[in-house]
Short mmCIF file of C-alpha atoms and ligand atoms in Angstrom, two decimals:
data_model
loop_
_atom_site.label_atom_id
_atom_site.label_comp_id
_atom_site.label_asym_id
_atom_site.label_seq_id
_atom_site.Cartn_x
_atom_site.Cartn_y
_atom_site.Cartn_z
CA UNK A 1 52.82 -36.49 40.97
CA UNK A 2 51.23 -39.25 38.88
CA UNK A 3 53.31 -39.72 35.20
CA UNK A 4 51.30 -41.18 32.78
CA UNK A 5 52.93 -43.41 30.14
CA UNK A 6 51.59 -43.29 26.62
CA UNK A 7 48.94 -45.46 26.78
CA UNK A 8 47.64 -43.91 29.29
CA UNK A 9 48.00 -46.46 32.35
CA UNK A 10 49.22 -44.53 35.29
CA UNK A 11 52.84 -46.14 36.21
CA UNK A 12 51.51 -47.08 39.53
CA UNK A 13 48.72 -49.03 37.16
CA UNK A 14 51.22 -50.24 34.86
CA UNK A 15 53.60 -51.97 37.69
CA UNK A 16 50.46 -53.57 39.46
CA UNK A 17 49.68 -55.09 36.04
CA UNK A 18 53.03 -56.56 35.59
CA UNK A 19 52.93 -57.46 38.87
CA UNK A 20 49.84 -59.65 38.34
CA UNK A 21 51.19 -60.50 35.23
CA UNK A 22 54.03 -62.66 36.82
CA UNK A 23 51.86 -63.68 39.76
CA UNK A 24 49.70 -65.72 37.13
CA UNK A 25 50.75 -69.53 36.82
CA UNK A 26 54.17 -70.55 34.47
CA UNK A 27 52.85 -71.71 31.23
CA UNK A 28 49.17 -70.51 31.41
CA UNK A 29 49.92 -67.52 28.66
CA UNK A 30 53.08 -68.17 27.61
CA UNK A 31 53.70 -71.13 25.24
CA UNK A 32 50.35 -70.12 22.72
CA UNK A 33 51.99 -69.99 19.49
CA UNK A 34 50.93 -66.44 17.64
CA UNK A 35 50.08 -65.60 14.49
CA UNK A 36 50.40 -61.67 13.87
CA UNK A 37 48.38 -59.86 11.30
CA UNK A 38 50.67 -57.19 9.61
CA UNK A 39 52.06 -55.20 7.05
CA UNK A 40 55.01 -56.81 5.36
CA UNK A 41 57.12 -56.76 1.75
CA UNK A 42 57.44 -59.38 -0.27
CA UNK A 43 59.15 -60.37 -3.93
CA UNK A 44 56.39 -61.11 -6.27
CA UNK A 45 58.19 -59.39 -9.68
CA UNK A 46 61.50 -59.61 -10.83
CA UNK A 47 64.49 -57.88 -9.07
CA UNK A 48 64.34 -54.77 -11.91
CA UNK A 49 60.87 -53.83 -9.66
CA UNK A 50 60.08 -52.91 -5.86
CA UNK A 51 59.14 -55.10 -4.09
CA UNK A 52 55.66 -55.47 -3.26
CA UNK A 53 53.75 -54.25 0.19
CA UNK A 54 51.54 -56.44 1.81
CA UNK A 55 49.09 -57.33 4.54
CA UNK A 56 49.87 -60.88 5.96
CA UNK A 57 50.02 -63.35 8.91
CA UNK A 58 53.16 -62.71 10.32
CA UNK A 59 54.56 -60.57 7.38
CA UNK A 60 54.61 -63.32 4.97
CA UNK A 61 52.32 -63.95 1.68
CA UNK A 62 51.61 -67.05 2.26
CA UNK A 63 51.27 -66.66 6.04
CA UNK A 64 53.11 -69.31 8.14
CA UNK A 65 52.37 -73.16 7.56
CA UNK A 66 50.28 -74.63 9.43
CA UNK A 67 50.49 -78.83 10.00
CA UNK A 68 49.46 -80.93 12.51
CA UNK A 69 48.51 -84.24 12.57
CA UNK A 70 44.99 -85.59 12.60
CA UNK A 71 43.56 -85.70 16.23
CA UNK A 72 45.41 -83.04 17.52
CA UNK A 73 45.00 -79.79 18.86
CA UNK A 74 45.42 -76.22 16.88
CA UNK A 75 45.99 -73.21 19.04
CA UNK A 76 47.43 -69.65 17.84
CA UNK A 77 46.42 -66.54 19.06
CA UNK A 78 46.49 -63.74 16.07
CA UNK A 79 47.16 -60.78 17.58
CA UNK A 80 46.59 -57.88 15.20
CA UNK A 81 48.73 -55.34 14.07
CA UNK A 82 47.03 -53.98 10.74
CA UNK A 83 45.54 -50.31 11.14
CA UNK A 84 41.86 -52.11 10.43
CA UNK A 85 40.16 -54.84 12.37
CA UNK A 86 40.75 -58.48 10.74
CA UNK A 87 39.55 -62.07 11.89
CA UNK A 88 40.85 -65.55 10.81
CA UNK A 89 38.38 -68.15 9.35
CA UNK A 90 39.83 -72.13 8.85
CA UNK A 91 38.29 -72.90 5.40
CA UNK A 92 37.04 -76.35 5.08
CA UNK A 93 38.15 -77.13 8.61
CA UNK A 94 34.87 -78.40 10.99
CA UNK A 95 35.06 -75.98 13.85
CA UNK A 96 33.08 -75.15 16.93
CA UNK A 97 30.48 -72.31 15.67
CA UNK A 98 32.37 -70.16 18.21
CA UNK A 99 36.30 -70.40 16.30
CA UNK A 100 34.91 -69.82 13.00
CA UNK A 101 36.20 -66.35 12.75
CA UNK A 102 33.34 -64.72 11.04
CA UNK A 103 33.12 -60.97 12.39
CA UNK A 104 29.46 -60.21 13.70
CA UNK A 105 28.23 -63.38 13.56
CA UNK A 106 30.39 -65.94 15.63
CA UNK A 107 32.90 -63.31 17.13
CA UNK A 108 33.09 -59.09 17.67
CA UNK A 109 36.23 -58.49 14.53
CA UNK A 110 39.82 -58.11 16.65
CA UNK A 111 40.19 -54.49 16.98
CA UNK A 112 44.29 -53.03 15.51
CA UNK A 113 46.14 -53.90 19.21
CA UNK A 114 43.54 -56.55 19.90
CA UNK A 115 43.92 -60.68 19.81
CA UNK A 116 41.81 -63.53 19.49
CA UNK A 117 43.11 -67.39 20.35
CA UNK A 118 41.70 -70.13 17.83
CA UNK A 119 41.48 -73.17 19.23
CA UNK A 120 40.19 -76.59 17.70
CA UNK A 121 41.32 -80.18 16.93
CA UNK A 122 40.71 -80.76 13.13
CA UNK A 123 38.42 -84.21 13.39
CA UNK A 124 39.30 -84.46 9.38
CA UNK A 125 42.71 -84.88 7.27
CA UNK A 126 43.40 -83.00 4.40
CA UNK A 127 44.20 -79.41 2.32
CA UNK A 128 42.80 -76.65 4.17
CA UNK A 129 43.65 -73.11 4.11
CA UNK A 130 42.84 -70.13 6.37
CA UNK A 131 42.20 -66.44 5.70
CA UNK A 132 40.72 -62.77 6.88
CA UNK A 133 36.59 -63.18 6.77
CA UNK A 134 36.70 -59.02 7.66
CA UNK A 135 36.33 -56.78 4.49
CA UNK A 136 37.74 -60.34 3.25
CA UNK A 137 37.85 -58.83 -0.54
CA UNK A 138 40.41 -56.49 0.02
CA UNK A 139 42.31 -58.32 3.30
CA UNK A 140 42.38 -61.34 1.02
CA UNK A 141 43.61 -59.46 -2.19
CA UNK A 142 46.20 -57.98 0.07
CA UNK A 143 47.75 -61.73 1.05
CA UNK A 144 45.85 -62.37 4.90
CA UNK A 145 45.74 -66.27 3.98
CA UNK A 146 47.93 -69.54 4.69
CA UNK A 147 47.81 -73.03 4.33
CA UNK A 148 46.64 -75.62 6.96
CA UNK A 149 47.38 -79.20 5.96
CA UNK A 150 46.51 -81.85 8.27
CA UNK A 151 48.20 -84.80 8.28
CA UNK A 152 47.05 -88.42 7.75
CA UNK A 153 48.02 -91.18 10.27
CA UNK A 154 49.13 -92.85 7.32
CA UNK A 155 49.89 -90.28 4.49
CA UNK A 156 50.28 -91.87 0.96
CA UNK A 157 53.86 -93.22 -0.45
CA UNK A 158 55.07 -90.31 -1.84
CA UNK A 159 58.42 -88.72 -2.88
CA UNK A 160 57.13 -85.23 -2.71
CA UNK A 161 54.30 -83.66 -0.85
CA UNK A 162 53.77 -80.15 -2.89
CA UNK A 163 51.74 -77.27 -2.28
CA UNK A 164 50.94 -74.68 -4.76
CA UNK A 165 49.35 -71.79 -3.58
CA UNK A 166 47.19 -70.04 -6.60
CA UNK A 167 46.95 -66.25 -6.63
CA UNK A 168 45.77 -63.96 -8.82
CA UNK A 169 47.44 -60.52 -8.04
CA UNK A 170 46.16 -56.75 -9.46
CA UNK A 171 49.53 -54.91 -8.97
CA UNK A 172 50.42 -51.66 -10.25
CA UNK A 173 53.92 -50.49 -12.51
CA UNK A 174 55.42 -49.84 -9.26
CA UNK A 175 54.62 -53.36 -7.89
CA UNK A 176 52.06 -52.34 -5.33
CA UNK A 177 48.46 -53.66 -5.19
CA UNK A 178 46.57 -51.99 -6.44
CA UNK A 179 43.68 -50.40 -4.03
CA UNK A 180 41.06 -50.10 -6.26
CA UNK A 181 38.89 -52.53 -4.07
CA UNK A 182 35.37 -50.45 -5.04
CA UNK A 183 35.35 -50.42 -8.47
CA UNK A 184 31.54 -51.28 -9.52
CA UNK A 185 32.36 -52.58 -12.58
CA UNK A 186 34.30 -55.25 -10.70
CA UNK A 187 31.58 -56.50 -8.68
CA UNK A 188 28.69 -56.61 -10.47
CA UNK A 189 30.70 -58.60 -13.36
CA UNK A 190 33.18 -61.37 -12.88
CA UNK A 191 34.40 -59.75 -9.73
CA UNK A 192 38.47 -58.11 -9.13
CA UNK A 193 40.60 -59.61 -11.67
CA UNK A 194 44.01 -59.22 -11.57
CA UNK A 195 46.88 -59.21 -13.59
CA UNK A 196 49.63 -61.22 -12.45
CA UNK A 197 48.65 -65.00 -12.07
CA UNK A 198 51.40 -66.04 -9.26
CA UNK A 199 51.91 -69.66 -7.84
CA UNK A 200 54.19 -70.45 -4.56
CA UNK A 201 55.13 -73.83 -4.41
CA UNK A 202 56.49 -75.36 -1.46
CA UNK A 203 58.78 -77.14 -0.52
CA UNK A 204 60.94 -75.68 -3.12
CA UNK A 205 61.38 -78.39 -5.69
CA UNK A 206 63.62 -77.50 -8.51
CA UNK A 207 64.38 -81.09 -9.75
CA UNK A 208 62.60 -84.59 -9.79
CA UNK A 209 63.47 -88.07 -10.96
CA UNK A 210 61.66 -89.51 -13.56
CA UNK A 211 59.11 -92.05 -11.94
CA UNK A 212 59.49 -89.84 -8.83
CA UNK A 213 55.26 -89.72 -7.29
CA UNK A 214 54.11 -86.10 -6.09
CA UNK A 215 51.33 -85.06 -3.89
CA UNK A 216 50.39 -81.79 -5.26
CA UNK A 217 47.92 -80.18 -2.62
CA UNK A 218 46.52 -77.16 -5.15
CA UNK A 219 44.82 -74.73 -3.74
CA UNK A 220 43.10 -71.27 -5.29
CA UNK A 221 43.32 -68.34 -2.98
CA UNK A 222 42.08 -65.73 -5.49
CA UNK A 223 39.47 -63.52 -4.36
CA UNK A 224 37.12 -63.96 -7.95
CA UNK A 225 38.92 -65.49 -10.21
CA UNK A 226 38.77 -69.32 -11.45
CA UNK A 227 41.87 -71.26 -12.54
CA UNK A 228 42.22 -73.50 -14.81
CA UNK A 229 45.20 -76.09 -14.50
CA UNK A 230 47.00 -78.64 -16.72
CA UNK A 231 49.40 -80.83 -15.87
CA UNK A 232 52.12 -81.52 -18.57
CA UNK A 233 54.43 -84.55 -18.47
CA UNK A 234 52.99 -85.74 -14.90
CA UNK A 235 50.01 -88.44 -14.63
CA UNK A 236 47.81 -89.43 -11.90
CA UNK A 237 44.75 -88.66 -10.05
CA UNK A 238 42.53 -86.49 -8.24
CA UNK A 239 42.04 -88.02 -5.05
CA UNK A 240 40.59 -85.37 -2.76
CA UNK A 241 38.46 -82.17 -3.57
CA UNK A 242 38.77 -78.94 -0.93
CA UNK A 243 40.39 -81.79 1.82
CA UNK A 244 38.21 -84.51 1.74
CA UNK A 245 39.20 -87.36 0.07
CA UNK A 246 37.89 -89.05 -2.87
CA UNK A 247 36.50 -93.13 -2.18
CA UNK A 248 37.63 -93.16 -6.11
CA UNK A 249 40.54 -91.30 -7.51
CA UNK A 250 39.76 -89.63 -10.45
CA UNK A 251 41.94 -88.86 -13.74
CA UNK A 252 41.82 -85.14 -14.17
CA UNK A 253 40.19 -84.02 -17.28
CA UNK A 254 40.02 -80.38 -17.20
CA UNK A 255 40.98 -78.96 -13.70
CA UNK A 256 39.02 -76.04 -13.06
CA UNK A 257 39.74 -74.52 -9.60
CA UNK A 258 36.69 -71.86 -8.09
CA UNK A 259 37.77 -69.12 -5.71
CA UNK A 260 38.60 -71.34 -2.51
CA UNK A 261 38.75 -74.42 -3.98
CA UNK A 262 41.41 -77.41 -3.52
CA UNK A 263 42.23 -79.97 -5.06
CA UNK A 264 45.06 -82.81 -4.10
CA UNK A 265 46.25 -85.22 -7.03
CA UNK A 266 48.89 -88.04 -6.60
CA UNK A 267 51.20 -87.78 -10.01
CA UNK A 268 53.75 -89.70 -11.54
CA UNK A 269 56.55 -87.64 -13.55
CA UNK A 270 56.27 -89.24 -17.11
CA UNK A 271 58.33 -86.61 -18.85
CA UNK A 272 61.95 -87.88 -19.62
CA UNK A 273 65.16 -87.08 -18.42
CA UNK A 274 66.47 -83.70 -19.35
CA UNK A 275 62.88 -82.70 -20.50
CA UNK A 276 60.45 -80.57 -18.11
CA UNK A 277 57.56 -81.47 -15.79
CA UNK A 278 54.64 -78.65 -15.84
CA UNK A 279 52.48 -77.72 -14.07
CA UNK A 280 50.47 -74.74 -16.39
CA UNK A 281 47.49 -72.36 -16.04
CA UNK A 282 45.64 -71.52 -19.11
CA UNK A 283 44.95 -67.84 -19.51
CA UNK A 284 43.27 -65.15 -22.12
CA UNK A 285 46.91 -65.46 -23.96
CA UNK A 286 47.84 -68.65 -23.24
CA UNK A 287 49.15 -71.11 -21.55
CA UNK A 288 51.72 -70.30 -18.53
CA UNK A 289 54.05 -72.50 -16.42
CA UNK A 290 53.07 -72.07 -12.58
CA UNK A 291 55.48 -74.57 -11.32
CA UNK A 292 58.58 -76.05 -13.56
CA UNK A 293 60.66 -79.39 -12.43
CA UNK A 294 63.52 -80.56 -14.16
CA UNK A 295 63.66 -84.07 -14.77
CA UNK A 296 66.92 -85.64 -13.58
CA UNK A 297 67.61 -89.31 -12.80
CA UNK A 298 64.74 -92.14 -13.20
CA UNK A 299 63.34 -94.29 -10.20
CA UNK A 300 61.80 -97.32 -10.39
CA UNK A 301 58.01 -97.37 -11.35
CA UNK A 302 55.08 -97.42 -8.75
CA UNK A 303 51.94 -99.42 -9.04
CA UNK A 304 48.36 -97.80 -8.99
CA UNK A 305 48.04 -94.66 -7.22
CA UNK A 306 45.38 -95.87 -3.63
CA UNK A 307 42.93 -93.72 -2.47
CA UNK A 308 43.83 -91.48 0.68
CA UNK A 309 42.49 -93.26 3.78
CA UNK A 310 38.77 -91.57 4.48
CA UNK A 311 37.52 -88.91 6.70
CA UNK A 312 35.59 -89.14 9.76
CA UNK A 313 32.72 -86.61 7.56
CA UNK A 314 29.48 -87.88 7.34
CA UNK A 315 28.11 -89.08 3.91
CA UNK A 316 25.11 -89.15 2.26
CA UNK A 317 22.90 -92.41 1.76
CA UNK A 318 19.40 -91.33 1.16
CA UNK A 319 17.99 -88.04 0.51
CA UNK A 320 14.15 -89.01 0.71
CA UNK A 321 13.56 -87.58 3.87
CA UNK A 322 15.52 -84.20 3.48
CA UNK A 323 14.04 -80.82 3.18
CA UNK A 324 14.16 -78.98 0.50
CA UNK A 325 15.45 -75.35 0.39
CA UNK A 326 15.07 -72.99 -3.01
CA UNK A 327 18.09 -70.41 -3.20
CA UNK A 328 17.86 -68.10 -6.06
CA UNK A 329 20.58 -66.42 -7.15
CA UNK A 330 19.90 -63.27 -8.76
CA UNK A 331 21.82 -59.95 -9.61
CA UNK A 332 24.82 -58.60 -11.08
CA UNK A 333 25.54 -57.06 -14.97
CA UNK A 334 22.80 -58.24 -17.48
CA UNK A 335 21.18 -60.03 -14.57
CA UNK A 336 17.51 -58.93 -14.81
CA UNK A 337 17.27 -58.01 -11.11
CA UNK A 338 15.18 -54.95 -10.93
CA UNK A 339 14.32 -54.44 -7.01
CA UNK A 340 15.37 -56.50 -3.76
CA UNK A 341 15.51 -56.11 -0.37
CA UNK A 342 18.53 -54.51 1.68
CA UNK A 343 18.67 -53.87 5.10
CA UNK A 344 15.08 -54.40 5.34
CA UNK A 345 14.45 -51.77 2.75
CA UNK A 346 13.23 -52.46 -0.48
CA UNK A 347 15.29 -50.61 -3.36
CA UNK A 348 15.83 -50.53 -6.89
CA UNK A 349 19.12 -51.85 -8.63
CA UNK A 350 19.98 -48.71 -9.45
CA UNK A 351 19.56 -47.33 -5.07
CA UNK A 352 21.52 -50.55 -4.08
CA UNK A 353 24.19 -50.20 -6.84
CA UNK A 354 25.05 -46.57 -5.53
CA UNK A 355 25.19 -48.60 -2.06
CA UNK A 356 27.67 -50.58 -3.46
CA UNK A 357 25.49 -53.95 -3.33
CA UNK A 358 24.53 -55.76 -6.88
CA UNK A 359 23.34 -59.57 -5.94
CA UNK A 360 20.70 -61.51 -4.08
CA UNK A 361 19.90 -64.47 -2.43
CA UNK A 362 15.77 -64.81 -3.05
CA UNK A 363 15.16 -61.33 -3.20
CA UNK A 364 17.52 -60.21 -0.05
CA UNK A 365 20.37 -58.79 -1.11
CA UNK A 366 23.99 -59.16 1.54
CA UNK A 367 23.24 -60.96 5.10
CA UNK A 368 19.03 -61.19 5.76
CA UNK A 369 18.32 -60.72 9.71
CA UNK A 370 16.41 -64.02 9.15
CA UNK A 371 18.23 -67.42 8.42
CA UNK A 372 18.03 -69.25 4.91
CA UNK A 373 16.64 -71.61 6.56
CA UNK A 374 16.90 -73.28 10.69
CA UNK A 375 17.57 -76.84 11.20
CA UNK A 376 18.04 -79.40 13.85
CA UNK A 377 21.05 -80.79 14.54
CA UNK A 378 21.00 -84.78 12.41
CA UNK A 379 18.36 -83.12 10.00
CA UNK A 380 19.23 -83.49 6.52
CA UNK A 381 18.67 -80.53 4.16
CA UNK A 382 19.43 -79.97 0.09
CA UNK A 383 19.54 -76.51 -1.04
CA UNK A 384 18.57 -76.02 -4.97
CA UNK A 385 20.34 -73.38 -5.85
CA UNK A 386 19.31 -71.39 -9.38
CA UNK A 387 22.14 -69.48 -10.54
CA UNK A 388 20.13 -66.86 -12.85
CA UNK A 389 22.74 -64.71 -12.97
CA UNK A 390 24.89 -64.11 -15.68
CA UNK A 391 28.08 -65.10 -13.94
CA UNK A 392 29.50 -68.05 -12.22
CA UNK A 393 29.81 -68.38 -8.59
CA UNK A 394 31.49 -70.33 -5.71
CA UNK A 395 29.30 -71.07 -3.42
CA UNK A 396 30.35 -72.13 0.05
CA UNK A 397 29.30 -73.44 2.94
CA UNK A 398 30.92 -72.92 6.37
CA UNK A 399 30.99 -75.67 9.02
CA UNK A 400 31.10 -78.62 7.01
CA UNK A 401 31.26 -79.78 3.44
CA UNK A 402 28.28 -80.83 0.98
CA UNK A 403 27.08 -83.32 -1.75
CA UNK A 404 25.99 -82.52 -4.78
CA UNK A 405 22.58 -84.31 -5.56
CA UNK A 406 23.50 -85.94 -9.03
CA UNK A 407 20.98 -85.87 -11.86
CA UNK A 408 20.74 -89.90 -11.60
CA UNK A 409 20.16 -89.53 -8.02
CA UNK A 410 23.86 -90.44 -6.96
CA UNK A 411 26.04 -87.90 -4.74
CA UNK A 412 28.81 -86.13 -5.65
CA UNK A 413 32.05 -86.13 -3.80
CA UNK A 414 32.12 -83.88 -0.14
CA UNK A 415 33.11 -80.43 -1.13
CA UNK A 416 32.73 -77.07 0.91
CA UNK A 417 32.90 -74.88 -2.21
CA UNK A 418 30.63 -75.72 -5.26
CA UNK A 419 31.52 -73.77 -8.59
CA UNK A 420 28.14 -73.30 -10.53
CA UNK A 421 28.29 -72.17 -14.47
CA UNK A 422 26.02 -69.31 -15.18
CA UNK A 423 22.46 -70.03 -15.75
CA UNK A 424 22.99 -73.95 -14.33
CA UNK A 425 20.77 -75.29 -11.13
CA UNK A 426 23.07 -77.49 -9.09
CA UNK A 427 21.40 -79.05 -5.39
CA UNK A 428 23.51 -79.49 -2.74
CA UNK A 429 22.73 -81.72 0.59
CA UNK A 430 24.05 -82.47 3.67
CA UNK A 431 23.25 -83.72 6.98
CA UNK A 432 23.57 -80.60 9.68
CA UNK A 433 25.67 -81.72 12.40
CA UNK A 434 27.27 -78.75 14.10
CA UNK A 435 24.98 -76.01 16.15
CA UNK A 436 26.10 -72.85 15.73
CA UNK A 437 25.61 -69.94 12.91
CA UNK A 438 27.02 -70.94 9.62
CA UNK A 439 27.08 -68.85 6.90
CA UNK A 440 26.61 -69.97 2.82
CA UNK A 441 28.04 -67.02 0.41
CA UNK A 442 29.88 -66.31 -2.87
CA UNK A 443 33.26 -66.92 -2.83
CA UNK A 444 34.15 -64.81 -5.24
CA UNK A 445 34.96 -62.08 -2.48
CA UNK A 446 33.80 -59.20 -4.60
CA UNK A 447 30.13 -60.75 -5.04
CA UNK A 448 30.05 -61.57 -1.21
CA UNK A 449 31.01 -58.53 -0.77
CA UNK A 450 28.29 -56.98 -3.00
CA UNK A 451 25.25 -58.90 -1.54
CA UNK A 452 25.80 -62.59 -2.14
CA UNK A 453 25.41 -64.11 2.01
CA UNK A 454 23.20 -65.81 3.71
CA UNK A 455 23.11 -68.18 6.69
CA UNK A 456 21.59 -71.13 8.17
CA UNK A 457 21.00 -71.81 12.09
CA UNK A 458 21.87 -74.89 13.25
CA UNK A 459 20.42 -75.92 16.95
CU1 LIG B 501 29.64 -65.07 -7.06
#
């Protein structure tokens, strides 16, 4: 008689599989690092409530770190153990078409028991961070992201390299998140807000010398929400935006992060011994320390803070023989948008709100069949995009970062997330250098969610 095990391989099956299994060559399987989608607990509130459930790479909220040096290879094969199909996309990180994780376009989404090995060598330095692209509105909210940093060959002089990881949590009396990842009200306004503002910085740093220079590698890893972050009793510089490093460094002014954006500043600590280094986030009712050092001890003073050693990214000289793209973005609350196009159908706002779809991209509302536009691999495009909404966005592009096309003609610093004020017309450009499928959307997960993609083909 034939038993069946649960799975429903035969055991005579079962046996010739593991025999095969250790037939195949030492090392060909066995030394891929993983990285396991699951459910997991963490501590976000204070001990007098539960602790808080969670979706995460390898149980954790952050997921594991990820740092390599420049030049060489990432593998890890996620192997998924949620109950709904996931997918890992490397924000900011210039990947083959084929690793950038983005279910139905550039792979089939890894089935609950199924895996998927990403495998690329970062060509560029910097902050990166990866996360779910499936359902990404609630898989983010629910904690599927991490940090990627890739290391310089010659990192900056610095006593501390920090990261602070910005979330933006809606959890419930009992701690839990709250699942309330439909509401319409959410995405066709400012999209799911939460109500715990939570920051993870690590290495744990409790205590810094006066003097003493941080990195601080911020990144925002809310699904909608924008940040906006002071620095109290620490001075210095921007001196890369969303991993790419500025040519300048930059005092910050106001730091305003977007939905995906990073931002990596090289401080000083100028508060004095005994006093309290900040760093704060400004919110309806006030203004909150995110990350608190005490000041003990004082080193000796550094000189001016360098610029991090470039990227191998392209940048723009000229634009005068680009093409020009229009992108209109159009939808949402008090948006004006009466009709569109979904699904090849046209509709009324009021058909594609009960469809749970609000915004457009020139009169398509969520991902059109046909590409924004196609381009040739070395062409040069610039995309004007029109926000006439009533909201702001984050727009991002996947594959590679951008320019903004100043006003005086200049170029703005490389960025692969763009956060546009409502009503404002901001042009991007760039120089398409990486066949494949790439796809521009919302970062504000809710409004991607809700209509706001679109793609270009690169061949
Ligand atoms: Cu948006």
């Amino acid at each position: 008689m034939t038993e069946h095990t649960p799975n429903g391989f035969t055991r005579r099956g079962f046996l010739t599989s593991s025999a095969m299994a250790a037939l195949l060559p030492v090392g060909a399987n066995a030394s891929v690092p993983t990285l396991t989608a699951r459910l997991g607990q963490i501590r976000l509130l204070p001990d007098e409530y539960p602790e808080t459930p969670i979706w995460g790479f390898d149980g954790q909220v952050p997921g594991p770190l990820i740092r390599l040096p420049q030049g060489q290879r990432m593998t890890r094969k996620l192997l998924n153990q949620l109950p709904t199909p996931t997918s890992v996309h490397w924000h900011g990180v210039r990947v083959p078409n084929v690793m950038d994780g983005v279910p139905g376009m550039t792979q089939d989404a890894v089935q609950t028991g199924g895996d998927f090995t990403y495998t690329f060598t970062p060509p560029d330095a910097g902050t990166f961070w990866y996360h779910s692209h499936h359902q990404s509105s609630e898989q983010v909210a629910r904690g599927l992201y991490g940090v990627l940093i890739v290391d310089e060959t010659e990192p900056p002089d610095v006593d501390h390299d920090l990261t602070v990881v910005l979330d933006d949590w809606r959890l419930t009396q009992e701690g839990a998140i709250s699942d309330d990842f439909d509401r319409p009200h959410d995405w066709t306004h400012a999209g799911r807000l939460g109500n715990f503002i939570h920051a993870v910085t690590s290495p744990q740093v409790t205590s810094v010398a006066r003097n003493a220079r941080l990195r601080l590698r911020l990144i925002n890893v809310a699904t909608d929400r924008i940040m906006e972050i002071s620095l109290i009793g620490l001075e210095g510089k921007i001196v890369a935006f969303d991993g790419m490093p500025l040519l300048k460094p930059q005092k910050p002014e106001r730091l305003f992060l977007g939905p995906a954006q990073r931002v990596d500043l090289i401080v000083d600590v100028t508060a004095d011994e005994g006093e309290d280094a900040l760093i704060a986030s400004h919110e309806r009712d006030g203004v909150f320390a995110i990350a608190e050092f005490s000041v003990s001890g004082s080193n000796t003073r550094r000189g001016i803070i360098p610029a991090l050693p470039d990227n191998p990214h392209h940048r723009l000289a000229s634009v005068t023989d680009a093409r020009k793209v229009p992108l209109r973005m159009e939808g949402g609350a008090m948006g004006g948008l009466r009709d569109a196009t979904f699904k090849g159908q046209h509709l009324s706002i009021q058909e594609m709100v009960q469809l749970g779809q609000a915004w457009a991209f020139n009169g398509v509302v969520g991902m059109p069949d046909d590409p924004l536009l196609s381009a040739s691999t070395g062409e040069t495009l610039m995309i004007e995009m029109v926000n006439d909404t009533a909201f702001a966005h984050a727009m991002h592009l996947h594959g590679q970062h951008f320019q903004e096309v100043l006003d005086d003609g200049s170029f703005g610093p490389l960025r692969d997330t763009l956060l546009m004020a409502r009503a404002e017309t901001r042009t991007i450009a760039f120089r398409a250098d990486t066949p494949g499928k790439w796809l521009l959307h919302c970062h504000m997960l809710s409004h991607a969610a809700a209509g706001m993609r679109t793609w270009l083909h690169v061949t």
